[in-house]
Coordinates of C-alpha atoms in Angstrom, one line a residue:
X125 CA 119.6 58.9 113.5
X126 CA 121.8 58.4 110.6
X127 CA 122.9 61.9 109.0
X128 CA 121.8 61.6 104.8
X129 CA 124.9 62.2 102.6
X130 CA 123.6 63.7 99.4
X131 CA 124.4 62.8 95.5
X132 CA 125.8 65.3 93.4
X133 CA 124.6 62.5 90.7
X134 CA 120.9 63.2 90.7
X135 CA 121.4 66.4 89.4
X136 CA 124.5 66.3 87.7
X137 CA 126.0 64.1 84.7
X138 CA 129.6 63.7 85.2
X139 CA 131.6 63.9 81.9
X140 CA 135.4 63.9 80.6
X141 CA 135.9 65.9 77.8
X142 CA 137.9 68.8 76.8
X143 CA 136.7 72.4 77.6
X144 CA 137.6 75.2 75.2
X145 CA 140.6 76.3 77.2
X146 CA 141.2 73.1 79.1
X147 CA 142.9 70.2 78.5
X148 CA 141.3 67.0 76.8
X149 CA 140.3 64.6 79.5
X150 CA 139.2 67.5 82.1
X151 CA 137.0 66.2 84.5
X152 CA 133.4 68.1 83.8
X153 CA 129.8 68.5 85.7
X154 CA 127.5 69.7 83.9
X155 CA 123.2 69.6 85.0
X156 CA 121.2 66.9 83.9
X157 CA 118.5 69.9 81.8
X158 CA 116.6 71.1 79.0
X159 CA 115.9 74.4 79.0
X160 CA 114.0 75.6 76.4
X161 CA 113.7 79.3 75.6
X162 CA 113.4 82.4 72.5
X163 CA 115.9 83.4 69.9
X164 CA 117.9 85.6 71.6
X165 CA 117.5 84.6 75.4
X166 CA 120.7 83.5 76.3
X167 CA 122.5 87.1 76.1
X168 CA 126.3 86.3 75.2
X169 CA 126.6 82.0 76.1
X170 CA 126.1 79.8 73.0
X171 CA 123.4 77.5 72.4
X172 CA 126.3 74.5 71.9
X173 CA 127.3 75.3 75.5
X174 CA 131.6 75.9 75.8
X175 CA 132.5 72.2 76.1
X176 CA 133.2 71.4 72.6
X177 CA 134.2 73.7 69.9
X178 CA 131.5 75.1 68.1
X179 CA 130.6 74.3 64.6
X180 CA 130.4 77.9 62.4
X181 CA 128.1 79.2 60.2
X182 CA 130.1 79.0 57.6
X183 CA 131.0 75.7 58.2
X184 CA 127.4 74.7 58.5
X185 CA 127.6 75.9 54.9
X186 CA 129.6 73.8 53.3
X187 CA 127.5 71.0 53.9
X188 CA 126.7 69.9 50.7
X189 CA 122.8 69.2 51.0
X190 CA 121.1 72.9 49.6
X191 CA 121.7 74.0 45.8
X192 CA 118.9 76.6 45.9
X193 CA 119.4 80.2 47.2
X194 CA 120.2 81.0 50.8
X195 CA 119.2 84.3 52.7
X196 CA 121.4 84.9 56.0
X197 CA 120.2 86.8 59.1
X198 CA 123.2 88.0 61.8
X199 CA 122.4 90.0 64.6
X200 CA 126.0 91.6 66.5
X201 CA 126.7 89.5 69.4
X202 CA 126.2 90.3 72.7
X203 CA 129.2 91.6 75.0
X204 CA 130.4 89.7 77.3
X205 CA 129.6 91.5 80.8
X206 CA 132.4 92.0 83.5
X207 CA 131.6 88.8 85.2
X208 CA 131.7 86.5 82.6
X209 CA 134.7 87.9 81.2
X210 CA 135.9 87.2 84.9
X211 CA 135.1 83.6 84.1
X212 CA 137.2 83.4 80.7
X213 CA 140.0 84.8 82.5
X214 CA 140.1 82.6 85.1
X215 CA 140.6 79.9 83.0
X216 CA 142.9 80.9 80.6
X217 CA 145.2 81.8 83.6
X218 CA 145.1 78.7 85.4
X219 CA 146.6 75.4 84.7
X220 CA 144.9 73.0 87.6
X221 CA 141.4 73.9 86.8
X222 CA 138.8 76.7 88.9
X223 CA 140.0 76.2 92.5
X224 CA 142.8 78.2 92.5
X225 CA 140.8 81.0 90.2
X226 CA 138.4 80.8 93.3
X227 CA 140.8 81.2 95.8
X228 CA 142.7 84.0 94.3
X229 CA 139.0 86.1 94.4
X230 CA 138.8 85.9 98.6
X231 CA 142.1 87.5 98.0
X232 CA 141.0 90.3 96.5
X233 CA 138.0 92.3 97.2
X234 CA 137.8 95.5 95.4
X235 CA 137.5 93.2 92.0
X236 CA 135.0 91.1 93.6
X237 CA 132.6 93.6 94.9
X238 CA 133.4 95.7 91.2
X239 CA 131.7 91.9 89.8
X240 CA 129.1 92.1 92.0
X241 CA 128.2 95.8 91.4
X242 CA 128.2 95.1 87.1
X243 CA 125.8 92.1 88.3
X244 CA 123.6 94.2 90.3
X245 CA 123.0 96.8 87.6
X246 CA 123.2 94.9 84.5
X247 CA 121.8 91.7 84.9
X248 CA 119.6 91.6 81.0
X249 CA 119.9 87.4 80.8
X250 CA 119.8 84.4 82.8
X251 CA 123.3 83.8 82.0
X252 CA 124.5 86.7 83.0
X253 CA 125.9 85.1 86.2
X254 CA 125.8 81.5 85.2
X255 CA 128.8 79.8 86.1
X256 CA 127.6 76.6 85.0
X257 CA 128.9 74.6 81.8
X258 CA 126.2 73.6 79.9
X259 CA 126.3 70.0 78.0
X260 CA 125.2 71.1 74.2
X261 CA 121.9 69.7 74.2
X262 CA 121.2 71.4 77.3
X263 CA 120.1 74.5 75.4
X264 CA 117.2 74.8 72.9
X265 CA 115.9 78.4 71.2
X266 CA 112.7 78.3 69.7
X267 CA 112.8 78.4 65.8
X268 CA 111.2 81.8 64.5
X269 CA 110.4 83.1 68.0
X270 CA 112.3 86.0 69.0
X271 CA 112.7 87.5 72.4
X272 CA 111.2 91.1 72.8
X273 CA 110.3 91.1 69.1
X274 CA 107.6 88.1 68.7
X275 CA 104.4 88.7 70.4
X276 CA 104.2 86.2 73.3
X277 CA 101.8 87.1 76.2
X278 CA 99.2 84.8 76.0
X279 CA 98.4 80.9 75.5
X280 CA 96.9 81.8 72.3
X281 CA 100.4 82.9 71.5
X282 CA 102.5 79.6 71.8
X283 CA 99.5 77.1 70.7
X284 CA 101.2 74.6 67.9
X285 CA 105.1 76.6 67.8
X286 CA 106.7 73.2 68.2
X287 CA 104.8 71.6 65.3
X288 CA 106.5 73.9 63.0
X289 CA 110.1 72.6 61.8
X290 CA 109.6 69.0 63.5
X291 CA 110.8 71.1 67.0
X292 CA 108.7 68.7 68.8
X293 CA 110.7 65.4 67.6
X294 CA 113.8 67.5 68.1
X295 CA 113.1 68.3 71.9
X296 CA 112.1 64.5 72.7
X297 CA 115.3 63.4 71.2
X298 CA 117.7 65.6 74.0
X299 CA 115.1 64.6 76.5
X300 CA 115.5 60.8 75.7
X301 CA 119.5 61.6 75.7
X302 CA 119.6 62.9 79.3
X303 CA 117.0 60.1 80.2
X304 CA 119.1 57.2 78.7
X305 CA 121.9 58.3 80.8
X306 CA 120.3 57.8 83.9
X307 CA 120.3 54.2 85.9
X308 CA 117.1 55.0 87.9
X309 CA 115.1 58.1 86.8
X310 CA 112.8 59.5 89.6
X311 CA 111.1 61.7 87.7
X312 CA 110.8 64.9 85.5
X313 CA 111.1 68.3 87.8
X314 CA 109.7 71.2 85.6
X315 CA 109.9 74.9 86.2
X316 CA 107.7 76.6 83.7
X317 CA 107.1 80.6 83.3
X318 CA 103.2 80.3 82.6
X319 CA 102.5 84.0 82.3
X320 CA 102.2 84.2 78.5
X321 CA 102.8 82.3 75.7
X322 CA 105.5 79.4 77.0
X323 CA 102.7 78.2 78.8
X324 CA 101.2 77.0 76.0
X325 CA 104.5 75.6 74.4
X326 CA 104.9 73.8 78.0
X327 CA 101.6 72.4 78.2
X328 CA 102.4 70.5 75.2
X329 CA 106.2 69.4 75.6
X330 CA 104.6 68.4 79.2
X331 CA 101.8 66.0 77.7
X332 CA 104.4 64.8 75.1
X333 CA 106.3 63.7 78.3
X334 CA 103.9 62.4 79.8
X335 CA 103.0 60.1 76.9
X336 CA 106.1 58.9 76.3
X337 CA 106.8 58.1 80.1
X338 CA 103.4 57.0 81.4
X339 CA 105.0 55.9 84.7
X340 CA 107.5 58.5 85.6
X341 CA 106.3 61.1 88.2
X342 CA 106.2 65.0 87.0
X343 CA 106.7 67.7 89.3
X344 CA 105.6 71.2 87.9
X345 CA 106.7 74.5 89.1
X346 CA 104.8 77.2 87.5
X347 CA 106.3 80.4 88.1
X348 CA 106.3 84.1 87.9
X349 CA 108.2 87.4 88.0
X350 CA 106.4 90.4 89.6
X351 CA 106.4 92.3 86.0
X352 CA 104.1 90.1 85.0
X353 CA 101.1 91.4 87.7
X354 CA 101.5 94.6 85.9
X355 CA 98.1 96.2 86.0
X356 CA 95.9 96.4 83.2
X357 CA 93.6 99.6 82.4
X358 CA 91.2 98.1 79.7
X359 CA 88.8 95.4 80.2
X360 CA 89.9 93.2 76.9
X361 CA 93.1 93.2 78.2
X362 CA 91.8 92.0 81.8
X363 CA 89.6 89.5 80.4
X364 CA 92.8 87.9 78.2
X365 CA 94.6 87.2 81.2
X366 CA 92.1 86.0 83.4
X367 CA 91.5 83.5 80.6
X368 CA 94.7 83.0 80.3
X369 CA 95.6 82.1 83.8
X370 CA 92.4 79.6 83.9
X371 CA 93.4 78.2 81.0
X372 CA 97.5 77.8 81.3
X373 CA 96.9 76.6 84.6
X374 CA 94.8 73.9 84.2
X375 CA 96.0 72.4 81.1
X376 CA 99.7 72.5 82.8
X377 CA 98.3 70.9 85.6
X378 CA 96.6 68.1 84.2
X379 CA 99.7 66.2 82.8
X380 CA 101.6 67.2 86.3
X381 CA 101.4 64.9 89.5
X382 CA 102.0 67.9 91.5
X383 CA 101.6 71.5 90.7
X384 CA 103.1 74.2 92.2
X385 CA 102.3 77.9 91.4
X386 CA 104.5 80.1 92.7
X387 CA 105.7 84.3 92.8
X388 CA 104.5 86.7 94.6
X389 CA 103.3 90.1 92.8
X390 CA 105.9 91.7 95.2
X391 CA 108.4 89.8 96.3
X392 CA 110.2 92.7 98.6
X393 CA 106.8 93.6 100.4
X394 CA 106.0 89.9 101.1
X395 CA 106.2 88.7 104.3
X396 CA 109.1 86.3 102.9
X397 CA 111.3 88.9 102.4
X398 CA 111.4 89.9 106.3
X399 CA 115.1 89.9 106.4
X400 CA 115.9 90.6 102.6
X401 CA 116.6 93.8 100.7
X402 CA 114.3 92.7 97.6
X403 CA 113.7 95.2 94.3
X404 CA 110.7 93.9 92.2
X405 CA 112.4 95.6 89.2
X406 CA 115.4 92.9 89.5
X407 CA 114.9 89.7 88.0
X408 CA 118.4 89.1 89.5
X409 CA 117.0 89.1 93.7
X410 CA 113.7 87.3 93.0
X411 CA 115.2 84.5 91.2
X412 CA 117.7 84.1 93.8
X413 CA 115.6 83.8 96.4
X414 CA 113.0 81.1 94.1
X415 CA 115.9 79.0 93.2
X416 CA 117.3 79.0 96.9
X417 CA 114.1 77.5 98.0
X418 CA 113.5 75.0 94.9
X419 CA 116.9 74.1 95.9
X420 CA 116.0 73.5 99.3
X421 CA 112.5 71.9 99.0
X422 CA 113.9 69.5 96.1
X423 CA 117.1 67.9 98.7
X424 CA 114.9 65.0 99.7
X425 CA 115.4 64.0 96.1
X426 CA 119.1 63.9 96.5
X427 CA 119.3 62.4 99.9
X428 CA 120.9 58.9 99.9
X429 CA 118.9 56.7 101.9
X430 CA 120.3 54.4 104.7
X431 CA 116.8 52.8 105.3
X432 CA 113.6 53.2 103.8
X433 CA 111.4 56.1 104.4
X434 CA 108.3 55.5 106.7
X435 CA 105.5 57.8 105.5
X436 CA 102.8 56.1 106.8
X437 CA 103.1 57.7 110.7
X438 CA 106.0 59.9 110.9
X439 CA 107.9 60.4 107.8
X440 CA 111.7 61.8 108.3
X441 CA 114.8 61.1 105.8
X442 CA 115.0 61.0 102.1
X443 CA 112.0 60.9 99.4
X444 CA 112.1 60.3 96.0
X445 CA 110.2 62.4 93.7
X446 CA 106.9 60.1 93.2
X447 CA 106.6 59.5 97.1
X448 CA 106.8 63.2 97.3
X449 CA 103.5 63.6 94.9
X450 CA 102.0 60.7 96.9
X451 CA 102.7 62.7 100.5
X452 CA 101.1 65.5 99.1
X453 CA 98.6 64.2 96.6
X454 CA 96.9 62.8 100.2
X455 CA 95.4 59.3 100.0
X456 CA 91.7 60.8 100.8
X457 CA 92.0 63.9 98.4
X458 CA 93.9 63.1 95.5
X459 CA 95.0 66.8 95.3
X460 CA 97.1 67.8 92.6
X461 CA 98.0 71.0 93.7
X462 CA 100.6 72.6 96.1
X463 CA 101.4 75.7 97.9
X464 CA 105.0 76.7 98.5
X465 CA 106.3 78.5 101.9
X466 CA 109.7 79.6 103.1
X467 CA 112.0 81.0 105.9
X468 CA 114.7 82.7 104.0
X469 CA 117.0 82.7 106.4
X470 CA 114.8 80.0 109.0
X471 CA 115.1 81.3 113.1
X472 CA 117.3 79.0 115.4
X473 CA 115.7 76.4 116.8
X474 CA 114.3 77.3 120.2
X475 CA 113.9 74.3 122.2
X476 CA 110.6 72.4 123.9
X477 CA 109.4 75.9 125.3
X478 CA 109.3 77.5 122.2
X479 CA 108.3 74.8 120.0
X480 CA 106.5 76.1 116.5
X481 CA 109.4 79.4 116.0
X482 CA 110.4 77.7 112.9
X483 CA 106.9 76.8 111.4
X484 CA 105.9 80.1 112.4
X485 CA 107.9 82.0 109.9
X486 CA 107.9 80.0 107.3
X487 CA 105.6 82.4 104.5
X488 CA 104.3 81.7 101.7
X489 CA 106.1 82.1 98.1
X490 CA 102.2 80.8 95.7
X491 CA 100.1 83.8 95.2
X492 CA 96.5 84.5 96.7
X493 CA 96.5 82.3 99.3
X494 CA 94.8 82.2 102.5
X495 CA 96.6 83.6 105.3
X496 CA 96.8 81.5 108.8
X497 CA 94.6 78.7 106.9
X498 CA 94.3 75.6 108.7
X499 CA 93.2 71.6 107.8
X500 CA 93.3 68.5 109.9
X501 CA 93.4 66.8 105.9
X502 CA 96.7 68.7 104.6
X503 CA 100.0 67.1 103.8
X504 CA 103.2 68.8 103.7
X505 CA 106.9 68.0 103.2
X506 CA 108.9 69.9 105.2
X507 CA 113.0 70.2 104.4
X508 CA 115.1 72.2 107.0
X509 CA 118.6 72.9 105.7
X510 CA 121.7 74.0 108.2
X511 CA 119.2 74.4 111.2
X512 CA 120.7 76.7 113.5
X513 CA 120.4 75.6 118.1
X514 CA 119.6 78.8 119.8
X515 CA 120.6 77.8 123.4
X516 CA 123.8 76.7 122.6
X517 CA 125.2 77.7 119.6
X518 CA 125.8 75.7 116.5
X519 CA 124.4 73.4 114.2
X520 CA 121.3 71.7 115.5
X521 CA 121.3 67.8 115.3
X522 CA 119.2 65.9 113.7
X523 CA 117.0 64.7 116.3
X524 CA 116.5 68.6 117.6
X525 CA 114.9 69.5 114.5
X526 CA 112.8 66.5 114.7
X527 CA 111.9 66.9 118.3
X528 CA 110.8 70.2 117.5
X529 CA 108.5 69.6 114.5
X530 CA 106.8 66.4 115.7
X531 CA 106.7 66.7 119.5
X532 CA 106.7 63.5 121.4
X533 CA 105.3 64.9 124.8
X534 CA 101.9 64.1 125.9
X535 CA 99.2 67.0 124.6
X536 CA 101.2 67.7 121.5
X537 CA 99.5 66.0 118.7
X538 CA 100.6 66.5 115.1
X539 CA 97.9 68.4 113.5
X540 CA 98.8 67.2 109.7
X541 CA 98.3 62.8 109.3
X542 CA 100.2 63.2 106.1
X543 CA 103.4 65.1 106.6
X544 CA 107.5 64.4 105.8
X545 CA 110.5 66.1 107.2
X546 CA 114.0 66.2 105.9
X547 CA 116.8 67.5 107.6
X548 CA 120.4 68.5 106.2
X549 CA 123.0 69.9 109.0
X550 CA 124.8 71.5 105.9
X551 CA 123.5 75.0 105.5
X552 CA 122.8 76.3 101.9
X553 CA 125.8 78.1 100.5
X554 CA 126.1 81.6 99.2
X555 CA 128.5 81.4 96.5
X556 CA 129.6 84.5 94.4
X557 CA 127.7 86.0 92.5
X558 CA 125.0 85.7 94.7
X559 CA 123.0 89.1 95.1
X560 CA 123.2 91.7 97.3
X561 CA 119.7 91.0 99.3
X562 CA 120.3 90.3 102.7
X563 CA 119.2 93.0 105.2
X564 CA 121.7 94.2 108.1
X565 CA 120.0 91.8 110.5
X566 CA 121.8 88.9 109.3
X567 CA 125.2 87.7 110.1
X568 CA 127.8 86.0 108.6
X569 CA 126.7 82.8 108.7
X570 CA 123.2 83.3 108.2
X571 CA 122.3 83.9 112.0
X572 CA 119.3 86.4 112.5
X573 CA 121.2 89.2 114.8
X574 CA 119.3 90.8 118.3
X575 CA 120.6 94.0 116.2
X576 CA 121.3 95.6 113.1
X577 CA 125.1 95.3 112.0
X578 CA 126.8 98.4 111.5
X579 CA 127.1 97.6 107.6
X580 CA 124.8 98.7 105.4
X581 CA 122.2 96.0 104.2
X582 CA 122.4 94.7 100.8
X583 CA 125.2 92.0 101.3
X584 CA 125.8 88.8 99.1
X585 CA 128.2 86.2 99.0
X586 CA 130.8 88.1 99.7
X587 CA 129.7 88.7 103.4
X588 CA 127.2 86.0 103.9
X589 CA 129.1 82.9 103.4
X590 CA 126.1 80.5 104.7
X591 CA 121.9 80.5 105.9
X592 CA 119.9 78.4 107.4
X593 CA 116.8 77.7 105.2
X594 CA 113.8 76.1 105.9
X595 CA 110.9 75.3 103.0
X596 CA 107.8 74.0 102.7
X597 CA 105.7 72.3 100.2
X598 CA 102.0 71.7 101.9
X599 CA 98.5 70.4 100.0
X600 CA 95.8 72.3 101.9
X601 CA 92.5 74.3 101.9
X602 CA 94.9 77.7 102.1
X603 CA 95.3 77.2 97.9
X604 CA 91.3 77.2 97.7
X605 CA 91.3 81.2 96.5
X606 CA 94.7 80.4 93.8
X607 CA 91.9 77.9 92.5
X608 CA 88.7 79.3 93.2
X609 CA 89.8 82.9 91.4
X610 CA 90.9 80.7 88.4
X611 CA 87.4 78.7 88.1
X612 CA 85.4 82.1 88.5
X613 CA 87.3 84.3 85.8
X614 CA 86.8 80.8 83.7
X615 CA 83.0 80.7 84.2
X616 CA 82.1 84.5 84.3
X617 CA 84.3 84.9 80.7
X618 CA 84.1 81.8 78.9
X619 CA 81.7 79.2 79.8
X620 CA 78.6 81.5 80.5
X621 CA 75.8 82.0 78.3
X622 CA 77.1 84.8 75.8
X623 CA 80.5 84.9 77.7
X624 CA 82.5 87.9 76.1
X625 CA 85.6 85.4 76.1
X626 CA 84.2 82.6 73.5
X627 CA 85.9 84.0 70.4
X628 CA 88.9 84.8 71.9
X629 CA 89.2 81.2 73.2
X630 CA 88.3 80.0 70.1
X631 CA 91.6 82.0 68.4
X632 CA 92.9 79.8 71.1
X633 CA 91.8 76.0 69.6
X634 CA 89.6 75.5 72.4
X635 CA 85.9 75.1 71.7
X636 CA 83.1 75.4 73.6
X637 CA 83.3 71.7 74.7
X638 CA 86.8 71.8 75.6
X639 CA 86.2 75.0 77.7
X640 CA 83.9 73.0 79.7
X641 CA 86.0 69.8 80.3
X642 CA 88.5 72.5 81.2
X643 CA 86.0 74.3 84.0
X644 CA 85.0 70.5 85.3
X645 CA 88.8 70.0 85.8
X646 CA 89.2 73.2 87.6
X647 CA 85.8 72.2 89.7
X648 CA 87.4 68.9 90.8
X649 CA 90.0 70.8 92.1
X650 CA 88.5 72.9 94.0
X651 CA 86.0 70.3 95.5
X652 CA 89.1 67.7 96.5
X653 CA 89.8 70.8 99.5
X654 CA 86.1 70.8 100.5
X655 CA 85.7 69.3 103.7
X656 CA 81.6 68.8 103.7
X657 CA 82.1 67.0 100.6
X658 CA 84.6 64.7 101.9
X659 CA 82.8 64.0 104.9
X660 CA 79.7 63.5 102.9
X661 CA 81.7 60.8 100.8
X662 CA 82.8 58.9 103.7
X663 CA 79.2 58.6 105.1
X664 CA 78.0 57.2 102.5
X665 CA 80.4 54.3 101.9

């Protein structure tokens, strides 16, 4: 089997332009993304990103178009924390670019770990340990919504923001930029926090989208910190967000071709955390672990194929994006929606007598779902990343990851028809800054250890250099209570006769009529999973 080489190019628009303290004609990489976010979210990086020089306010001034009176807000900047001061340094010290910056940090450890330790306790932004350069029109704050200050916690919240100030035509033109660029688009991949009121805002950038490119495939991550479980101790405030999770949910959903709910309300007591030193009150660990397994479960989409995928037995290699919906959408079932499960680091592979290790300890990463569920009409896609042989050492080929996820010996029948496997022999890096979460049963490269190391756990990529990761993205009856809960709180406070929910939905735009459409939707969901009903609907064709 041919090994997949994988293109830096489907995520990443190459440039050639002159960085702030590089020279002009500096080769530059920077992600093909909009991220759209609050006044005030992106702690000390600039919304023009630090390729080109920025334009100042007062320059913006001197623009003659405005005679009438002008009233200026400034806030104080944020400080720059130790790591990203690290960053500046670097390249104002060095002539030939990062690599040498990066080489002279393995040679010193005491400033490295002081890095790490700043990160650890002081993480406030997302950018706080971004290392990435970010093409201008990568970065969008919302015009008069400010972080911490604007009240944001439900859809209600975000219903019609991007109407005001033509923010909607302003979005759609950076989108259109980054999609221009692009010879062959696969699709859209979004990642959406849907636990207040950017749900809303996303719901209708997402149907914008999906107007404007009727044929392109959108993958929808909704996800979720554990704050955000917080328990409530009044029942208005309970009803608000069980609406609100019905609601976001299914209007998300219904412009997606594949929705994917994930975070766990505790991360570090999960089952996925087995080997990881998780704290819930750091955004800083749970994202790392999220974007390690969106990284993993999206490589199929960067996976240059030598031949064409065959997904109609046994599906292994590459997949684009919309033959990844169509996997797990299921021919029969047309399901829409997806669970996601990981092994963070994945077990060695153990060989034909202990086939089923790995798929044993993948866990899952989407909330309320069924435990040990099984269903002879699933689909999954299955990506195993840096796959580790246990009887003799080393990377496992190709072949012995296949071998043991699709067993060719007689007795040993697949139990999914629908279901994809992608292999990579490169394990996922841990690059500084990662976080301090792995436990002291896992080695330097990832391996899980027969016993605890004699360091303390807590280690990052400073002492893990590599893991083995295995993900899992699988359409099955397991997300019937994720949907099921939704429907319920839906029915019980909004659709029922003299629901207490109607005029709160109504503060909401949504009328009685559109409440229903929105509980037939959620129905349909939860009847694609039903087995009677499919086995009904096949007798009587």
């Amino acid at each position: 089997m041919d090994i997949p080489t994988l293109s830096v190019a489907a995520m990443r628009r190459p440039g050639c332009r002159g960085r702030r303290r590089m020279p002009e004609g500096t080769p530059t990489y920077t992600p093909r993304l909009l991220a759209i976010d609050s006044r005030g979210s992106l702690g000390a990086v600039s919304a023009s990103g630090s390729l080109y020089k920025e334009t100042s306010f007062s320059d913006a001034l001197s623009v003659p178009t405005w005679d009438g009176s002008i009233v200026r807000y400034v806030s104080e900047p944020n400080d720059k924390n130790e790591f990203l001061q690290s960053l500046e340094e670097e390249e104002d010290g060095t002539d030939n670019g990062s690599m040498k910056a990066v080489a002279s940090y393995s040679e010193n450890g005491t400033k490295d770990r002081a890095r790490i330790e700043c990160l650890e306790n002081g993480v406030q932004y997302w950018t706080d340990y971004s290392k990435v350069q970010f093409h201008p029109l990568s970065l969008y704050e919302i015009q008069g919504l400010w972080k911490d200050i604007t009240p944001f916690d439900n859809f209600g919240n975000g219903r019609g923001i991007l109407t005001e100030n033509s923010q909607a035509e302003v979005l759609s033109d950076r989108l259109r930029f980054f999609v221009e660029e692009c010879d062959h688009i696969q699709g859209f991949q979004f990642l959406v926090d849907d636990s207040g009121g950017f749900a809303s805002v996303a719901a209708d950038f997402v149907e914008s989208v999906a107007d404007e490119y009727a044929r392109t495939p959108i993958l929808m991550y909704t996800a979720r910190d554990p704050s955000s479980y917080t328990k409530l101790h009044d029942l208005r405030s309970s009803m608000t967000r069980a609406l609100h999770d019905a609601i976001s949910f299914v209007k998300i959903s219904s412009f997606s071709g594949l929705t994917v709910p994930v975070g766990l309300p505790s991360l570090a007591k999960s089952q996925a955390s087995r080997f990881l030193c998780i704290n819930d009150s750091k955004p800083f660990h749970s994202s790392a672990v999220y974007a390690s397994t969106f990284h993993t479960a999206t490589l199929p989409f960067r996976m240059e194929a030598s031949r064409p995928s065959d997904i109609t037995e046994v599906g292994i290699g590459s997949l684009d994006m919309d033959m990844m919906i169509r996997t797990l959408s299921h021919q029969y079932r047309q399901q829409v929606v997806a669970s996601l499960d990981a092994a963070v680091p994945a077990p060695p592979i153990a060989g034909v007598q202990n086939r089923g290790v790995l798929e044993r300890s993948l866990h899952s990463l989407t909330p309320n779902v069924a435990d040990n569920s099984t269903d002879t009409r699933g689909a999954e896609a299955l990506v195993i990343q840096g796959a580790v042989h246990s009887g003799r050492g080393g990377q496992a080929f190709i072949s012995e990851v296949r071998d043991s996820i699709f067993p060719e010996h007689e007795g040993h029948a697949r139990r999914l028809p629908d279901c994809h496997l992608s292999v990579s022999q490169c394990p996922l890096p841990i690059p500084f800054p990662f976080p301090c979460i792995f436990g002291n049963f896992i080695g330097q490269n990832g391996e899980i250890l027969p016993s605890p190391s004699a360091k303390p756990p807590g280690r990052g990529g400073l002492d893990v250099l590599s893991i083995p990761i295995a993900t899992r993205l699988r359409s099955s009856k397991a997300i019937l209570p994720f949907l099921e809960n939704r429907l319920q709180n839906l029915q019980n406070w909004g659709i029922a006769s003299g629901s207490p929910g109607g005029h709160l939905l109504e503060t909401w735009g949504l009328q009685k009529a559109d409440v229903e459409d929105l509980g037939e939707s959620l129905s349909e969901m939860v009847l694609s999973f039903d087995d009677s009903l499919m086995d009904t609907s096949s007798d009587s064709d």
